[in-house]
Coordinates of C-alpha atoms in Angstrom, one line a residue:
M9 CA 37.9 192.8 117.5
K10 CA 37.0 191.3 120.8
Q11 CA 33.4 190.6 119.6
Q12 CA 34.8 188.8 116.5
S13 CA 37.1 186.7 118.7
T14 CA 34.2 185.8 121.0
V15 CA 32.0 184.8 118.1
R16 CA 34.8 182.7 116.7
L17 CA 35.3 181.0 120.0
V18 CA 31.6 180.2 120.4
T19 CA 31.5 178.9 116.8
V20 CA 34.5 176.6 117.3
A21 CA 33.0 175.3 120.6
F22 CA 29.7 174.4 119.0
V23 CA 31.3 172.9 115.9
L24 CA 33.5 170.7 118.1
A25 CA 30.6 169.7 120.4
I26 CA 28.4 168.8 117.4
S27 CA 31.3 166.8 115.9
F28 CA 31.9 164.9 119.1
G29 CA 28.2 164.3 119.6
V30 CA 27.7 162.9 116.1
T31 CA 30.8 160.7 116.4
W32 CA 29.7 159.4 119.8
G33 CA 26.2 158.6 118.6
F34 CA 27.2 156.8 115.4
G35 CA 30.1 155.0 117.2
L36 CA 27.9 153.8 120.0
G37 CA 25.1 152.8 117.6
W38 CA 27.6 150.8 115.5
V39 CA 29.0 149.1 118.5
G40 CA 25.5 148.2 119.7
S41 CA 24.6 146.8 116.2
F42 CA 27.8 144.8 116.0
V43 CA 27.3 143.3 119.5
Q44 CA 23.7 142.4 118.6
S45 CA 24.8 140.8 115.4
L46 CA 27.3 138.6 117.4
I47 CA 24.7 137.7 120.0
G48 CA 21.8 137.3 117.5
Q49 CA 18.2 137.0 118.4
S50 CA 17.9 134.1 120.8
D51 CA 14.1 134.0 120.6
M52 CA 11.8 135.1 117.8
N53 CA 8.5 136.5 118.9
D54 CA 5.3 134.9 117.9
Y55 CA 2.7 137.2 116.3
E56 CA -1.0 136.7 117.0
D57 CA -4.1 138.0 115.2
I58 CA -7.8 137.4 115.4
V59 CA -9.5 135.6 112.5
V60 CA -12.9 134.1 112.1
D61 CA -14.2 131.0 110.4
H62 CA -17.1 130.7 108.0
Y63 CA -19.5 130.7 110.9
G64 CA -18.1 133.9 112.4
N65 CA -16.4 132.2 115.3
P66 CA -13.2 134.0 116.3
F67 CA -9.9 132.2 116.6
I68 CA -6.3 133.3 117.3
Q69 CA -3.9 132.9 114.4
V70 CA -0.3 132.5 115.5
R71 CA 2.6 133.2 113.2
V72 CA 5.3 131.1 115.0
G73 CA 8.5 133.1 115.3
G74 CA 6.9 135.8 113.1
D75 CA 7.0 133.4 110.1
Y76 CA 4.1 133.6 107.6
E77 CA 4.8 130.0 106.5
S78 CA 4.4 128.6 110.0
I79 CA 0.9 129.3 111.2
Q80 CA -1.1 127.7 114.0
Y81 CA -4.6 128.3 115.2
R82 CA -6.1 128.3 118.7
T83 CA -9.4 129.0 120.2
L84 CA -9.7 132.0 122.5
A85 CA -9.4 129.6 125.4
G86 CA -6.0 128.4 124.1
K87 CA -6.9 125.0 122.5
V88 CA -5.0 124.2 119.3
V89 CA -7.2 123.6 116.3
E90 CA -6.6 122.6 112.7
F91 CA -7.5 125.1 110.0
D92 CA -6.8 125.8 106.4
S93 CA -5.9 129.4 106.0
A94 CA -8.4 129.7 103.2
D95 CA -11.2 128.9 105.6
T96 CA -10.5 132.0 107.8
F97 CA -11.2 135.7 107.3
S98 CA -9.3 138.6 108.8
P99 CA -11.2 141.6 110.0
Y100 CA -11.9 144.5 107.6
R101 CA -10.6 147.7 109.1
L102 CA -12.8 150.8 109.1
S103 CA -11.4 154.0 110.5
A104 CA -13.3 156.6 112.5
H105 CA -14.1 160.0 111.1
Y106 CA -11.1 162.1 110.1
R107 CA -9.8 164.3 112.9
A108 CA -7.7 167.3 111.8
P109 CA -4.5 167.8 113.7
R110 CA -5.1 170.0 116.7
L111 CA -2.3 172.6 116.4
F112 CA -1.7 172.9 112.6
E113 CA -2.6 171.1 109.4
Y114 CA 0.3 169.4 107.6
P115 CA 0.6 170.0 103.9
I116 CA -0.5 167.1 101.7
T117 CA 2.6 165.3 100.3
W118 CA 2.9 163.9 96.8
R119 CA 2.6 160.3 98.1
E120 CA -0.7 161.3 99.7
R121 CA -2.0 162.5 96.4
I122 CA -1.8 159.4 94.2
A123 CA -3.2 155.9 94.4
G124 CA -2.4 153.3 91.6
M125 CA -4.5 150.5 90.4
S126 CA -5.0 148.3 87.3
S127 CA -8.0 147.6 85.1
G128 CA -7.0 143.9 85.1
E129 CA -7.7 143.5 81.4
K130 CA -5.4 142.2 78.7
P131 CA -3.4 144.2 77.9
P132 CA -4.0 146.0 81.2
V133 CA -4.3 149.7 81.6
S134 CA -2.7 151.3 84.7
W135 CA -4.9 153.9 86.4
V136 CA -3.8 156.6 88.9
F137 CA -6.3 158.3 91.2
L138 CA -4.9 161.8 91.5
R139 CA -6.0 164.4 94.0
N140 CA -5.0 168.1 94.3
D141 CA -3.3 169.5 97.4
S142 CA -6.2 171.5 98.8
R143 CA -8.5 170.8 101.7
P144 CA -11.2 169.6 101.0
G145 CA -9.7 167.9 97.9
K146 CA -10.8 167.0 94.4
A147 CA -9.6 164.0 92.4
Y148 CA -9.9 162.2 89.1
F149 CA -8.6 159.0 87.4
V150 CA -6.0 159.2 84.7
G151 CA -5.0 156.0 82.8
Y152 CA -1.9 155.1 80.8
H153 CA -0.6 152.0 78.9
P154 CA 2.4 150.6 80.8
K155 CA 4.3 149.6 77.7
S156 CA 3.8 152.5 75.3
K157 CA 3.4 155.1 78.2
Q158 CA 0.6 156.7 76.2
R159 CA -2.3 158.2 78.1
A160 CA -5.4 156.0 77.9
G161 CA -7.9 158.7 79.1
Y162 CA -9.5 160.2 82.1
I163 CA -12.5 159.2 84.4
G164 CA -14.6 161.7 86.2
R165 CA -18.1 161.6 87.8
R166 CA -19.7 161.2 84.3
G167 CA -17.4 158.4 83.2
S168 CA -14.8 158.3 80.5
R169 CA -13.2 161.5 79.1
T170 CA -10.4 162.3 76.7
S171 CA -9.5 165.5 78.6
L172 CA -9.0 166.5 82.2
P173 CA -12.3 166.6 84.1
P174 CA -13.4 170.1 85.2
D175 CA -13.8 170.7 88.9
E176 CA -17.5 169.9 89.0
E177 CA -16.8 166.4 87.5
Q178 CA -14.0 165.6 89.9
F179 CA -14.6 163.4 92.9
D180 CA -14.9 165.0 96.4
V181 CA -12.3 163.2 98.5
G182 CA -12.6 165.4 101.6
E183 CA -9.9 166.6 104.0
P184 CA -7.3 163.8 104.5
G185 CA -4.7 162.8 102.0
F186 CA -4.7 159.2 100.6
A187 CA -3.7 156.5 103.1
Y188 CA -4.4 152.9 103.7
D189 CA -6.5 153.6 106.8
T190 CA -8.8 156.3 105.4
N191 CA -11.1 153.8 103.6
L192 CA -11.8 156.2 100.9
M193 CA -11.7 153.5 98.2
A194 CA -12.2 149.7 98.2
S195 CA -11.6 147.0 95.6
T196 CA -10.9 143.3 95.4
S197 CA -7.7 144.2 93.5
S198 CA -4.7 146.0 94.9
I199 CA -4.9 149.8 95.5
N200 CA -1.3 151.1 95.8
I201 CA -1.3 154.2 97.9
G202 CA 1.5 156.6 97.0
A203 CA 2.5 154.6 93.9
L204 CA 1.5 154.2 90.3
G205 CA -0.6 151.3 89.0
Y206 CA 1.4 148.2 88.1
G207 CA -0.6 147.3 85.1
Y208 CA -1.1 143.6 85.7
S209 CA -3.9 141.4 84.4
S210 CA -6.3 139.6 86.7
I211 CA -8.8 136.8 86.3
T212 CA -12.4 137.7 85.9
L213 CA -14.5 136.1 88.6
K214 CA -17.7 134.3 87.6
G215 CA -19.0 133.1 90.9
A216 CA -22.3 134.5 92.3
G217 CA -21.9 137.4 94.6
Q218 CA -18.3 138.0 93.5
L219 CA -17.0 141.5 92.6
E220 CA -14.7 142.1 89.7
P221 CA -11.1 143.3 90.3
S222 CA -11.8 146.2 88.0
Q223 CA -14.6 147.5 90.2
V224 CA -13.6 150.4 92.5
F225 CA -16.0 151.7 95.1
L226 CA -15.3 155.3 96.0
C227 CA -16.6 157.7 98.7
D228 CA -17.5 160.9 96.8
G229 CA -18.6 163.3 99.6
S230 CA -21.8 161.7 100.8
V231 CA -22.3 159.5 97.7
L232 CA -20.9 156.1 97.2
R233 CA -19.9 155.5 93.6
E234 CA -18.8 152.5 91.6
V235 CA -16.0 153.1 89.0
N236 CA -15.4 150.3 86.6
L237 CA -11.9 150.6 85.2
R238 CA -12.5 148.3 82.3
T239 CA -15.7 149.8 80.9
R240 CA -14.8 153.2 82.4
E241 CA -18.3 153.7 83.5
V242 CA -19.3 155.4 86.8
R243 CA -22.6 154.8 88.6
V244 CA -24.1 156.0 91.9
V245 CA -24.5 153.1 94.3
K246 CA -26.3 155.1 97.0
E247 CA -26.1 158.3 99.0
F248 CA -25.4 157.8 102.7
D249 CA -25.7 160.4 105.5
K250 CA -22.4 161.1 107.2
L251 CA -20.5 158.7 105.0
I252 CA -17.0 157.9 106.3
G253 CA -15.5 155.0 104.5
V254 CA -16.0 151.7 102.6
A255 CA -14.4 148.3 102.6
I256 CA -15.1 144.9 100.9
L257 CA -16.4 142.2 103.2
R258 CA -16.0 138.5 102.5
F259 CA -18.4 136.1 104.1
T260 CA -20.2 132.8 103.5
P261 CA -24.0 132.9 103.3
L262 CA -25.9 130.6 105.5
D263 CA -27.4 128.7 102.6
A264 CA -23.9 127.8 101.4
L265 CA -22.9 126.6 104.8
R266 CA -25.9 124.3 105.0
T267 CA -24.9 122.7 101.7
D268 CA -21.2 122.7 102.7
D269 CA -20.5 124.9 99.6
R270 CA -18.2 127.3 101.5
W271 CA -17.4 129.8 98.7
P272 CA -17.4 133.3 100.2
E273 CA -19.3 136.2 98.6
H274 CA -18.5 139.9 98.5
R275 CA -20.4 142.6 100.2
L276 CA -19.6 146.2 100.8
I277 CA -19.3 147.3 104.4
V278 CA -20.1 151.0 104.5
R279 CA -19.2 153.1 107.6
C280 CA -21.2 156.1 108.6
Q281 CA -20.9 158.2 111.7
D282 CA -23.2 156.0 113.8
R283 CA -23.9 152.9 111.8
L284 CA -22.4 150.2 109.6
I285 CA -24.3 149.0 106.5
V286 CA -23.6 145.7 104.8
Y287 CA -24.6 146.4 101.2
N288 CA -25.2 143.8 98.5
T289 CA -24.3 145.3 95.1
I290 CA -25.8 142.4 93.2
N291 CA -29.4 143.1 94.2
D292 CA -29.1 146.5 95.9
T293 CA -30.2 145.2 99.4
E294 CA -28.7 146.3 102.7
V295 CA -28.6 145.4 106.4
E296 CA -28.0 148.3 108.8
F297 CA -26.2 147.8 112.1
K298 CA -26.1 150.6 114.7
I299 CA -22.7 151.2 116.2
P300 CA -22.8 151.3 120.0
A301 CA -22.4 154.9 121.2
D302 CA -19.1 154.4 123.0
L303 CA -17.6 152.8 119.8
Q304 CA -18.6 155.5 117.3
G305 CA -15.3 157.4 117.7
E306 CA -13.1 154.2 117.4
S307 CA -11.4 152.6 114.5
L308 CA -13.1 149.2 114.0
G309 CA -12.3 145.8 112.6
V310 CA -15.4 144.1 111.2
N311 CA -16.4 140.6 110.4
S312 CA -19.8 139.3 109.4
V313 CA -21.5 136.8 111.6
G314 CA -24.3 135.4 109.5
A315 CA -26.9 137.9 108.3
E316 CA -28.0 139.3 111.6
E317 CA -24.8 140.1 113.6
L318 CA -21.4 141.7 113.2
L319 CA -18.2 141.0 115.2
L320 CA -16.3 144.2 115.9
H321 CA -12.6 144.3 116.8
V322 CA -11.6 147.3 119.0
N323 CA -8.0 148.0 119.8
R324 CA -7.7 148.7 123.6
G325 CA -4.0 149.5 123.8
K326 CA -1.1 147.4 125.0
W327 CA -0.1 144.9 127.6
D328 CA 3.4 143.7 128.4
R329 CA 3.8 141.4 125.4
G330 CA 1.5 142.9 122.8
Q331 CA -2.0 144.3 122.0
V332 CA -5.3 144.1 123.8
V333 CA -8.4 143.7 121.7
D334 CA -12.1 143.7 122.6
L335 CA -14.3 141.4 120.5
V336 CA -17.8 142.9 120.5
R337 CA -20.7 141.0 118.9
I338 CA -23.6 143.3 118.0
N339 CA -27.0 142.9 116.4
S340 CA -28.6 145.3 113.9
A341 CA -30.0 147.4 116.8
G342 CA -26.4 147.9 118.1
E343 CA -27.1 145.8 121.2
I344 CA -24.0 143.9 122.5
Q345 CA -24.7 140.2 122.4
E346 CA -21.3 139.2 123.7
Q347 CA -18.0 140.9 124.6
Q348 CA -14.6 139.3 125.2
T349 CA -11.2 140.9 125.9
V350 CA -8.2 139.1 124.3
Q351 CA -4.5 139.7 124.9
L352 CA -2.5 139.1 121.7
V353 CA 1.2 138.5 121.5
S354 CA 2.8 140.9 119.0
Y355 CA 5.5 143.5 118.7
V356 CA 5.1 146.2 121.2
S357 CA 7.5 149.2 121.6
D358 CA 9.3 149.4 124.9
D359 CA 8.2 152.7 126.3
T360 CA 9.2 152.0 129.9
A361 CA 11.4 154.5 131.8
A362 CA 14.3 152.0 131.9
F363 CA 14.3 151.8 128.1
S364 CA 15.0 155.5 127.9
L365 CA 18.5 154.8 129.2
I366 CA 19.4 153.6 125.7
P367 CA 18.7 156.9 123.9
A368 CA 20.2 158.7 126.8
S369 CA 23.5 156.9 126.2
I370 CA 23.4 157.6 122.5
V371 CA 22.4 161.2 122.8
P372 CA 24.0 162.3 126.2
T373 CA 23.1 166.0 125.7
L374 CA 20.8 167.9 128.0
L375 CA 19.5 170.5 125.6
P376 CA 17.7 168.2 123.1
W377 CA 16.4 166.2 126.0
C378 CA 14.8 169.3 127.6
L379 CA 13.4 170.3 124.2
G380 CA 12.0 166.8 123.6
M381 CA 10.6 166.3 127.1
F382 CA 9.1 169.7 127.6
V383 CA 8.3 171.0 124.1
V384 CA 8.3 168.4 121.3
A385 CA 6.7 165.4 122.9
P386 CA 3.8 167.2 124.6
L387 CA 3.0 169.3 121.6
S388 CA 3.3 166.2 119.2
M389 CA 0.8 164.3 121.4
M390 CA -1.6 167.2 121.4
Q391 CA -1.2 167.5 117.6
S392 CA -2.0 163.8 117.1
H393 CA -4.8 163.8 119.7
S394 CA -2.8 161.3 121.8
A395 CA -3.1 163.7 124.8
P396 CA -6.0 166.2 125.5
D397 CA -3.7 169.0 126.5
Y398 CA -0.1 170.0 127.2
A399 CA -0.2 168.9 130.9
A400 CA -1.3 165.4 129.9
G401 CA 1.3 165.2 127.2
L402 CA 4.0 166.3 129.6
Q403 CA 2.9 163.7 132.1
I404 CA 3.1 160.9 129.5
A405 CA 6.5 162.1 128.3
W406 CA 7.8 162.2 131.8
E407 CA 6.5 158.8 132.8
T408 CA 8.1 157.3 129.7
A409 CA 11.5 159.0 129.7
W410 CA 12.2 160.4 133.2
L411 CA 15.1 157.9 133.9
G412 CA 17.0 158.8 130.7
F413 CA 16.4 162.5 131.4
L414 CA 17.7 162.1 135.0
L415 CA 20.8 160.3 133.8
V416 CA 21.7 163.0 131.4
F417 CA 20.9 165.7 133.9
V418 CA 23.2 164.1 136.6
I419 CA 26.0 163.8 134.1
S420 CA 25.6 167.4 133.1
V421 CA 25.9 168.5 136.7
I422 CA 29.0 166.4 137.3
L423 CA 30.7 167.6 134.1
T424 CA 29.8 171.2 134.8
A425 CA 31.3 171.0 138.3
I426 CA 34.5 169.6 136.8
V427 CA 34.7 172.5 134.3
Y428 CA 34.0 175.0 137.0
R429 CA 36.9 173.6 139.1
W430 CA 39.2 173.7 136.0
Q431 CA 38.2 177.3 135.3
K432 CA 39.1 178.3 138.9
K433 CA 42.3 176.2 139.0
Y434 CA 43.7 177.6 135.8
S435 CA 42.2 181.1 136.3
R436 CA 40.4 181.0 132.9
P437 CA 38.0 183.7 131.8
N438 CA 34.3 183.4 130.9
T439 CA 33.5 180.8 133.6
A440 CA 29.8 181.5 133.5
A441 CA 29.6 181.0 129.7
W442 CA 31.7 177.8 129.7
T443 CA 29.8 176.2 132.6
S444 CA 26.5 177.0 131.0
F445 CA 27.8 175.6 127.7
V446 CA 28.9 172.3 129.2
F447 CA 25.7 172.0 131.3
L448 CA 23.4 172.3 128.2
T449 CA 25.6 170.2 125.9
T450 CA 26.8 167.7 128.4
L451 CA 29.3 165.1 127.1
P452 CA 29.9 166.6 123.6
G453 CA 30.3 170.0 125.2
F454 CA 32.7 168.7 127.8
F455 CA 34.8 167.1 125.1
A456 CA 34.8 170.3 123.1
Y457 CA 35.9 172.3 126.2
W458 CA 38.7 169.8 126.9
A459 CA 39.9 170.0 123.3
M460 CA 40.1 173.8 123.4
H461 CA 41.7 174.0 126.9
R462 CA 44.6 171.6 127.2
R463 CA 46.1 171.4 130.6
E464 CA 48.4 174.3 131.3
P465 CA 51.6 173.8 133.4
L466 CA 51.4 175.3 136.9
A467 CA 54.1 177.0 139.0
T468 CA 54.1 178.5 142.5
C469 CA 53.9 182.3 142.5
P470 CA 56.8 183.8 144.5
S471 CA 54.6 186.6 145.7
C472 CA 51.4 184.9 147.0
G473 CA 52.5 181.2 147.0
K474 CA 49.6 180.0 144.9
D475 CA 49.9 177.4 142.2
V476 CA 49.0 179.4 139.0
P477 CA 49.5 179.0 135.3
Q478 CA 53.1 179.9 134.5
A479 CA 52.7 180.7 130.8
R480 CA 51.7 184.3 131.6
D481 CA 53.5 187.5 132.4
A482 CA 51.8 188.0 135.8
C483 CA 50.2 185.9 138.5
A484 CA 46.6 185.1 137.8
H485 CA 45.8 185.3 141.5
C486 CA 47.7 188.4 142.9
E487 CA 48.5 190.0 139.5
E488 CA 52.1 190.5 140.5
R489 CA 54.5 190.2 137.6
F490 CA 56.7 187.2 137.5
P491 CA 60.4 187.9 137.9
E492 CA 62.5 187.8 134.8
P493 CA 64.3 184.4 134.3
K494 CA 67.9 184.4 135.4
L495 CA 70.5 184.8 132.6
L496 CA 72.7 181.7 132.0
G497 CA 75.3 183.5 129.9
T498 CA 74.4 181.4 126.9
E499 CA 71.8 183.7 125.5
V500 CA 72.2 185.3 122.1
F501 CA 70.8 188.9 121.8
A502 CA 70.2 190.4 118.3

């Protein structure tokens, strides 16, 4: 019976603590949002990116106040220049080789198994590139008509099929699930990761060096294949050693620049472990660029600089107001011709120790802070390769959140001392359990303790002279029984 009452007491205490904690967090969050809505954002941040012109010269593109309709251009030295946005190219991102999570592999979700695209014809056929959930994975194309919802067929390594391709005809998509940064596929048309194809029509391009929206270039193991969603034909482009990814590069040939005919052409930019290949699918020619050794493990942005050089964009972390980017110009031998470091203004998360006071005020509970600081954060950083080991992850977590942790810890000590004093003052049992409970749960636990232990009236014990709770038969200090109350003569006895 005593064990049942103890379990019930503990259950009630935790339920009350969780209820108070949730109410506190939502209430404080709502108040903060309301105050922010009244104040408003006094200054909108500018967002800066690197773009290049037809000649491969880099410029800073500024979205004033984050507005896509209000764009300015500056040189890297800060001089304002006039540009038409159609005359600039953004870098083409190519990720490094896939690195499996260090501690355990996450299961592949459904959104990481589908990629939707359209054939672009009239009427269009929507295609879905569908992979299985194994590692390494296999995938195939399945098409359907958007209006009738009827299946249009399948595409495997040998082209069009009316039935599901067998395993040997499915494409080898490797270890990772589908994501925008894996560079598994490339097309001039939209590839919708985690969604079905929208089934829109697109204009067939007739310019020299232009790729059709229906052409999809796909990494199939070490083989780069072209899948034409209109003709449903599949051809081998080329086999590459240590193939990682592919993207479509737009650039203006030197001859077009000389005649002022600045119509960009399409090239494939193929990334392998130690090199980048600019591949011309029109005449099957290629130019190979060796990646400098210290950049082979980095995610790279790429722009073409004529036929002989590439401009690499390398993210180097953050500064106070945004991102730091290295612009590295290399030749085909991988020799660095020029290197510049640029600080770009953009959104940057506030990971200073002072910022941790905000989550500390919303979640003023020591136990989740201890779990987050000493378990979740270091292991998460190890899992994502953000830290080489547990000690390094713990150091990063501590440097980021020590002030918030210290605030919650100090509040826990103060509230625990108050509860200890109340326990002694009112001679309550289970002092060690209650002080431990409040120390670990902090403010929510303190509210739960207060709700379960309303203040008891005190009286002076006639035997020992101590102030003790009077709603008992005996003194909590000396254990002498209280004298019976004096009869007033008005009592009714049954």
